[in-house]
Amino acid sequence: MTEPSLKPQRRARKIAMSSDEVDAFLTEQRTCRAATNGTNGPHATPLWYLWDAGALWFSTLSKSQRWADLQADPRIALVVDAGHDYAELRGVEIRGRVEVVGEVPRTGEPNETLERVERLMGERYFDGSYGHDGRHAWMRVTPDKITSWDFRKIPQN
């Protein structure tokens, strides 16, 4: 998961997740919140995603506000979190840039890179198969920085 250009987490290292914990957490959770830079300010929305081989993948409507924002400015921040009580809160923030993968919109043309991603997304969210509706496109986020926290690591008195 860690690449040479990945910036290290500087603060709250005592409650940071290890690389293996980040991978397990991002693989286990189902929804992220994506923040983009829009012409009218920040735009934050929930998304289903796939964490695979150190990258976060998502499919988005190619005529959405998120798409327009990311075409103008490919920087994105994503948060995946879990927990109910303070002492069990944990999460991961990913900052990076999006890269469009495949045709826009996606109609199902053969794409070696997307075969695995679509199979895994289909298994995870769609009872086994991922369909192409001609309205969505794929984006991959390779992290520039990952920040994590796991409040369960805070000693309880």
PDB file of C-alpha atoms in Angstrom:
ATOM      1  CA  MET A   1       0.000   0.000   0.000  1.00  0.00           C
ATOM      2  CA  THR A   2       2.723   2.494   0.868  1.00  0.00           C
ATOM      3  CA  GLU A   3       4.333   4.177  -2.124  1.00  0.00           C
ATOM      4  CA  PRO A   4       7.429   6.389  -2.046  1.00  0.00           C
ATOM      5  CA  SER A   5       5.362   9.531  -2.725  1.00  0.00           C
ATOM      6  CA  LEU A   6       2.848   8.820   0.058  1.00  0.00           C
ATOM      7  CA  LYS A   7       3.166  11.476   2.750  1.00  0.00           C
ATOM      8  CA  PRO A   8       3.501  10.055   6.278  1.00  0.00           C
ATOM      9  CA  GLN A   9       0.959  10.790   8.980  1.00  0.00           C
ATOM     10  CA  ARG A  10       2.486  13.326  11.358  1.00  0.00           C
ATOM     11  CA  ARG A  11      -0.084  13.819  14.083  1.00  0.00           C
ATOM     12  CA  ALA A  12      -1.800  11.393  16.435  1.00  0.00           C
ATOM     13  CA  ARG A  13       0.559   8.551  15.579  1.00  0.00           C
ATOM     14  CA  LYS A  14      -0.393   6.711  18.764  1.00  0.00           C
ATOM     15  CA  ILE A  15      -3.927   6.177  17.492  1.00  0.00           C
ATOM     16  CA  ALA A  16      -2.998   5.736  13.830  1.00  0.00           C
ATOM     17  CA  MET A  17      -3.781   2.440  12.151  1.00  0.00           C
ATOM     18  CA  SER A  18      -0.982   0.338  10.714  1.00  0.00           C
ATOM     19  CA  SER A  19      -0.901  -0.210   6.931  1.00  0.00           C
ATOM     20  CA  ASP A  20      -2.462  -3.643   7.438  1.00  0.00           C
ATOM     21  CA  GLU A  21      -5.187  -2.157   9.652  1.00  0.00           C
ATOM     22  CA  VAL A  22      -5.923   0.538   7.043  1.00  0.00           C
ATOM     23  CA  ASP A  23      -6.186  -2.105   4.314  1.00  0.00           C
ATOM     24  CA  ALA A  24      -8.497  -4.285   6.429  1.00  0.00           C
ATOM     25  CA  PHE A  25     -10.663  -1.332   7.476  1.00  0.00           C
ATOM     26  CA  LEU A  26     -11.058   0.043   3.941  1.00  0.00           C
ATOM     27  CA  THR A  27     -11.820  -3.440   2.620  1.00  0.00           C
ATOM     28  CA  GLU A  28     -14.449  -4.035   5.317  1.00  0.00           C
ATOM     29  CA  GLN A  29     -16.367  -0.746   5.140  1.00  0.00           C
ATOM     30  CA  ARG A  30     -18.843   0.032   2.352  1.00  0.00           C
ATOM     31  CA  THR A  31     -19.401   3.786   2.168  1.00  0.00           C
ATOM     32  CA  CYS A  32     -17.037   6.722   1.882  1.00  0.00           C
ATOM     33  CA  ARG A  33     -17.736  10.439   1.867  1.00  0.00           C
ATOM     34  CA  ALA A  34     -16.127  12.249  -1.036  1.00  0.00           C
ATOM     35  CA  ALA A  35     -15.317  15.961  -0.943  1.00  0.00           C
ATOM     36  CA  THR A  36     -14.602  17.835  -4.164  1.00  0.00           C
ATOM     37  CA  ASN A  37     -13.813  21.470  -4.950  1.00  0.00           C
ATOM     38  CA  GLY A  38     -16.734  23.030  -6.774  1.00  0.00           C
ATOM     39  CA  THR A  39     -17.211  26.468  -8.281  1.00  0.00           C
ATOM     40  CA  ASN A  40     -19.580  27.259  -5.401  1.00  0.00           C
ATOM     41  CA  GLY A  41     -17.346  25.760  -2.724  1.00  0.00           C
ATOM     42  CA  PRO A  42     -16.887  22.245  -1.312  1.00  0.00           C
ATOM     43  CA  HIS A  43     -19.233  19.459  -2.368  1.00  0.00           C
ATOM     44  CA  ALA A  44     -19.451  16.365  -0.126  1.00  0.00           C
ATOM     45  CA  THR A  45     -21.386  13.199  -0.964  1.00  0.00           C
ATOM     46  CA  PRO A  46     -21.508   9.538   0.097  1.00  0.00           C
ATOM     47  CA  LEU A  47     -20.332   6.843  -2.308  1.00  0.00           C
ATOM     48  CA  TRP A  48     -19.882   3.129  -2.511  1.00  0.00           C
ATOM     49  CA  TYR A  49     -16.257   2.338  -3.240  1.00  0.00           C
ATOM     50  CA  LEU A  50     -13.726  -0.408  -3.695  1.00  0.00           C
ATOM     51  CA  TRP A  51     -10.308  -0.458  -2.043  1.00  0.00           C
ATOM     52  CA  ASP A  52      -7.972  -2.555  -4.170  1.00  0.00           C
ATOM     53  CA  ALA A  53      -4.185  -2.674  -4.505  1.00  0.00           C
ATOM     54  CA  GLY A  54      -3.633   0.632  -2.699  1.00  0.00           C
ATOM     55  CA  ALA A  55      -6.189   2.603  -4.702  1.00  0.00           C
ATOM     56  CA  LEU A  56      -9.771   3.635  -4.046  1.00  0.00           C
ATOM     57  CA  TRP A  57     -12.154   3.089  -6.970  1.00  0.00           C
ATOM     58  CA  PHE A  58     -15.620   4.517  -7.522  1.00  0.00           C
ATOM     59  CA  SER A  59     -18.107   4.877 -10.323  1.00  0.00           C
ATOM     60  CA  THR A  60     -19.940   8.172 -10.711  1.00  0.00           C
ATOM     61  CA  LEU A  61     -22.534   9.653 -13.011  1.00  0.00           C
ATOM     62  CA  SER A  62     -20.681  11.369 -15.824  1.00  0.00           C
ATOM     63  CA  LYS A  63     -23.200  14.231 -15.723  1.00  0.00           C
ATOM     64  CA  SER A  64     -23.058  14.812 -11.966  1.00  0.00           C
ATOM     65  CA  GLN A  65     -21.775  17.704  -9.885  1.00  0.00           C
ATOM     66  CA  ARG A  66     -19.009  15.433  -8.584  1.00  0.00           C
ATOM     67  CA  TRP A  67     -17.912  14.645 -12.162  1.00  0.00           C
ATOM     68  CA  ALA A  68     -17.910  18.326 -13.163  1.00  0.00           C
ATOM     69  CA  ASP A  69     -15.954  19.275 -10.045  1.00  0.00           C
ATOM     70  CA  LEU A  70     -13.328  16.581 -10.638  1.00  0.00           C
ATOM     71  CA  GLN A  71     -12.910  17.456 -14.308  1.00  0.00           C
ATOM     72  CA  ALA A  72     -12.117  21.043 -13.293  1.00  0.00           C
ATOM     73  CA  ASP A  73      -9.982  20.078 -10.281  1.00  0.00           C
ATOM     74  CA  PRO A  74      -8.967  16.416  -9.845  1.00  0.00           C
ATOM     75  CA  ARG A  75      -8.091  16.798  -6.157  1.00  0.00           C
ATOM     76  CA  ILE A  76     -10.333  14.841  -3.806  1.00  0.00           C
ATOM     77  CA  ALA A  77     -10.580  13.990  -0.113  1.00  0.00           C
ATOM     78  CA  LEU A  78     -12.408  10.848   1.005  1.00  0.00           C
ATOM     79  CA  VAL A  79     -13.333   9.750   4.511  1.00  0.00           C
ATOM     80  CA  VAL A  80     -14.369   6.284   5.620  1.00  0.00           C
ATOM     81  CA  ASP A  81     -15.345   6.020   9.283  1.00  0.00           C
ATOM     82  CA  ALA A  82     -17.078   3.753  11.758  1.00  0.00           C
ATOM     83  CA  GLY A  83     -18.072   3.660  15.392  1.00  0.00           C
ATOM     84  CA  HIS A  84     -20.896   4.864  17.565  1.00  0.00           C
ATOM     85  CA  ASP A  85     -19.415   5.775  20.934  1.00  0.00           C
ATOM     86  CA  TYR A  86     -16.401   8.079  21.220  1.00  0.00           C
ATOM     87  CA  ALA A  87     -14.093   5.309  22.440  1.00  0.00           C
ATOM     88  CA  GLU A  88     -14.805   3.181  19.350  1.00  0.00           C
ATOM     89  CA  LEU A  89     -14.474   5.818  16.611  1.00  0.00           C
ATOM     90  CA  ARG A  90     -12.070   4.939  13.820  1.00  0.00           C
ATOM     91  CA  GLY A  91     -11.543   6.029  10.280  1.00  0.00           C
ATOM     92  CA  VAL A  92      -9.330   6.828   7.336  1.00  0.00           C
ATOM     93  CA  GLU A  93      -8.977   9.995   5.300  1.00  0.00           C
ATOM     94  CA  ILE A  94      -7.477   9.708   1.822  1.00  0.00           C
ATOM     95  CA  ARG A  95      -6.260  12.722  -0.114  1.00  0.00           C
ATOM     96  CA  GLY A  96      -5.268  12.385  -3.721  1.00  0.00           C
ATOM     97  CA  ARG A  97      -6.190  13.006  -7.331  1.00  0.00           C
ATOM     98  CA  VAL A  98      -8.660  11.143  -9.477  1.00  0.00           C
ATOM     99  CA  GLU A  99      -7.825   9.486 -12.745  1.00  0.00           C
ATOM    100  CA  VAL A 100     -10.579   8.502 -15.178  1.00  0.00           C
ATOM    101  CA  VAL A 101     -10.271   4.855 -16.263  1.00  0.00           C
ATOM    102  CA  GLY A 102     -12.143   3.484 -19.275  1.00  0.00           C
ATOM    103  CA  GLU A 103     -14.577   5.085 -21.661  1.00  0.00           C
ATOM    104  CA  VAL A 104     -16.914   7.887 -20.583  1.00  0.00           C
ATOM    105  CA  PRO A 105     -19.628   6.962 -20.020  1.00  0.00           C
ATOM    106  CA  ARG A 106     -18.851   3.297 -19.411  1.00  0.00           C
ATOM    107  CA  THR A 107     -20.730   1.024 -21.812  1.00  0.00           C
ATOM    108  CA  GLY A 108     -18.747  -2.153 -21.217  1.00  0.00           C
ATOM    109  CA  GLU A 109     -16.028  -2.006 -23.854  1.00  0.00           C
ATOM    110  CA  PRO A 110     -13.298  -4.511 -22.949  1.00  0.00           C
ATOM    111  CA  ASN A 111     -10.885  -2.974 -20.473  1.00  0.00           C
ATOM    112  CA  GLU A 112      -8.317  -5.162 -18.762  1.00  0.00           C
ATOM    113  CA  THR A 113      -7.916  -2.760 -15.825  1.00  0.00           C
ATOM    114  CA  LEU A 114     -11.654  -2.556 -15.141  1.00  0.00           C
ATOM    115  CA  GLU A 115     -12.398  -6.287 -15.432  1.00  0.00           C
ATOM    116  CA  ARG A 116     -11.198  -6.967 -11.881  1.00  0.00           C
ATOM    117  CA  VAL A 117     -12.693  -3.765 -10.433  1.00  0.00           C
ATOM    118  CA  GLU A 118     -16.129  -4.419 -11.927  1.00  0.00           C
ATOM    119  CA  ARG A 119     -16.091  -8.058 -10.849  1.00  0.00           C
ATOM    120  CA  LEU A 120     -15.214  -7.068  -7.268  1.00  0.00           C
ATOM    121  CA  MET A 121     -17.800  -4.244  -7.190  1.00  0.00           C
ATOM    122  CA  GLY A 122     -20.423  -6.615  -8.550  1.00  0.00           C
ATOM    123  CA  GLU A 123     -19.635  -9.182  -5.859  1.00  0.00           C
ATOM    124  CA  ARG A 124     -19.604  -6.566  -3.127  1.00  0.00           C
ATOM    125  CA  TYR A 125     -22.674  -4.483  -3.941  1.00  0.00           C
ATOM    126  CA  PHE A 126     -24.746  -6.023  -6.731  1.00  0.00           C
ATOM    127  CA  ASP A 127     -25.259  -9.741  -5.994  1.00  0.00           C
ATOM    128  CA  GLY A 128     -22.452 -10.814  -8.274  1.00  0.00           C
ATOM    129  CA  SER A 129     -22.564  -8.781 -11.454  1.00  0.00           C
ATOM    130  CA  TYR A 130     -21.836  -5.194 -12.320  1.00  0.00           C
ATOM    131  CA  GLY A 131     -23.986  -3.711 -15.086  1.00  0.00           C
ATOM    132  CA  HIS A 132     -23.190  -0.880 -17.464  1.00  0.00           C
ATOM    133  CA  ASP A 133     -25.912   1.728 -17.818  1.00  0.00           C
ATOM    134  CA  GLY A 134     -24.112   4.121 -20.165  1.00  0.00           C
ATOM    135  CA  ARG A 135     -24.326   6.921 -17.576  1.00  0.00           C
ATOM    136  CA  HIS A 136     -21.466   6.184 -15.164  1.00  0.00           C
ATOM    137  CA  ALA A 137     -17.682   6.360 -15.470  1.00  0.00           C
ATOM    138  CA  TRP A 138     -14.866   4.920 -13.358  1.00  0.00           C
ATOM    139  CA  MET A 139     -12.410   6.932 -11.305  1.00  0.00           C
ATOM    140  CA  ARG A 140      -9.343   5.716  -9.437  1.00  0.00           C
ATOM    141  CA  VAL A 141      -7.804   7.612  -6.544  1.00  0.00           C
ATOM    142  CA  THR A 142      -4.189   6.820  -5.780  1.00  0.00           C
ATOM    143  CA  PRO A 143      -3.540   8.336  -2.352  1.00  0.00           C
ATOM    144  CA  ASP A 144      -1.063  11.165  -1.871  1.00  0.00           C
ATOM    145  CA  LYS A 145      -1.724  11.050   1.879  1.00  0.00           C
ATOM    146  CA  ILE A 146      -3.561   8.674   4.194  1.00  0.00           C
ATOM    147  CA  THR A 147      -4.488   9.731   7.721  1.00  0.00           C
ATOM    148  CA  SER A 148      -6.067   7.229  10.085  1.00  0.00           C
ATOM    149  CA  TRP A 149      -7.359   7.118  13.622  1.00  0.00           C
ATOM    150  CA  ASP A 150      -8.602   4.385  15.927  1.00  0.00           C
ATOM    151  CA  PHE A 151      -9.835   5.694  19.268  1.00  0.00           C
ATOM    152  CA  ARG A 152      -9.949   2.107  20.568  1.00  0.00           C
ATOM    153  CA  LYS A 153      -6.160   2.532  20.967  1.00  0.00           C
ATOM    154  CA  ILE A 154      -6.642   5.291  23.557  1.00  0.00           C
ATOM    155  CA  PRO A 155      -6.073   3.842  27.046  1.00  0.00           C
ATOM    156  CA  GLN A 156      -9.353   3.740  28.982  1.00  0.00           C
ATOM    157  CA  ASN A 157      -9.268   4.752  32.648  1.00  0.00           C
TER     158      ASN A 157
END
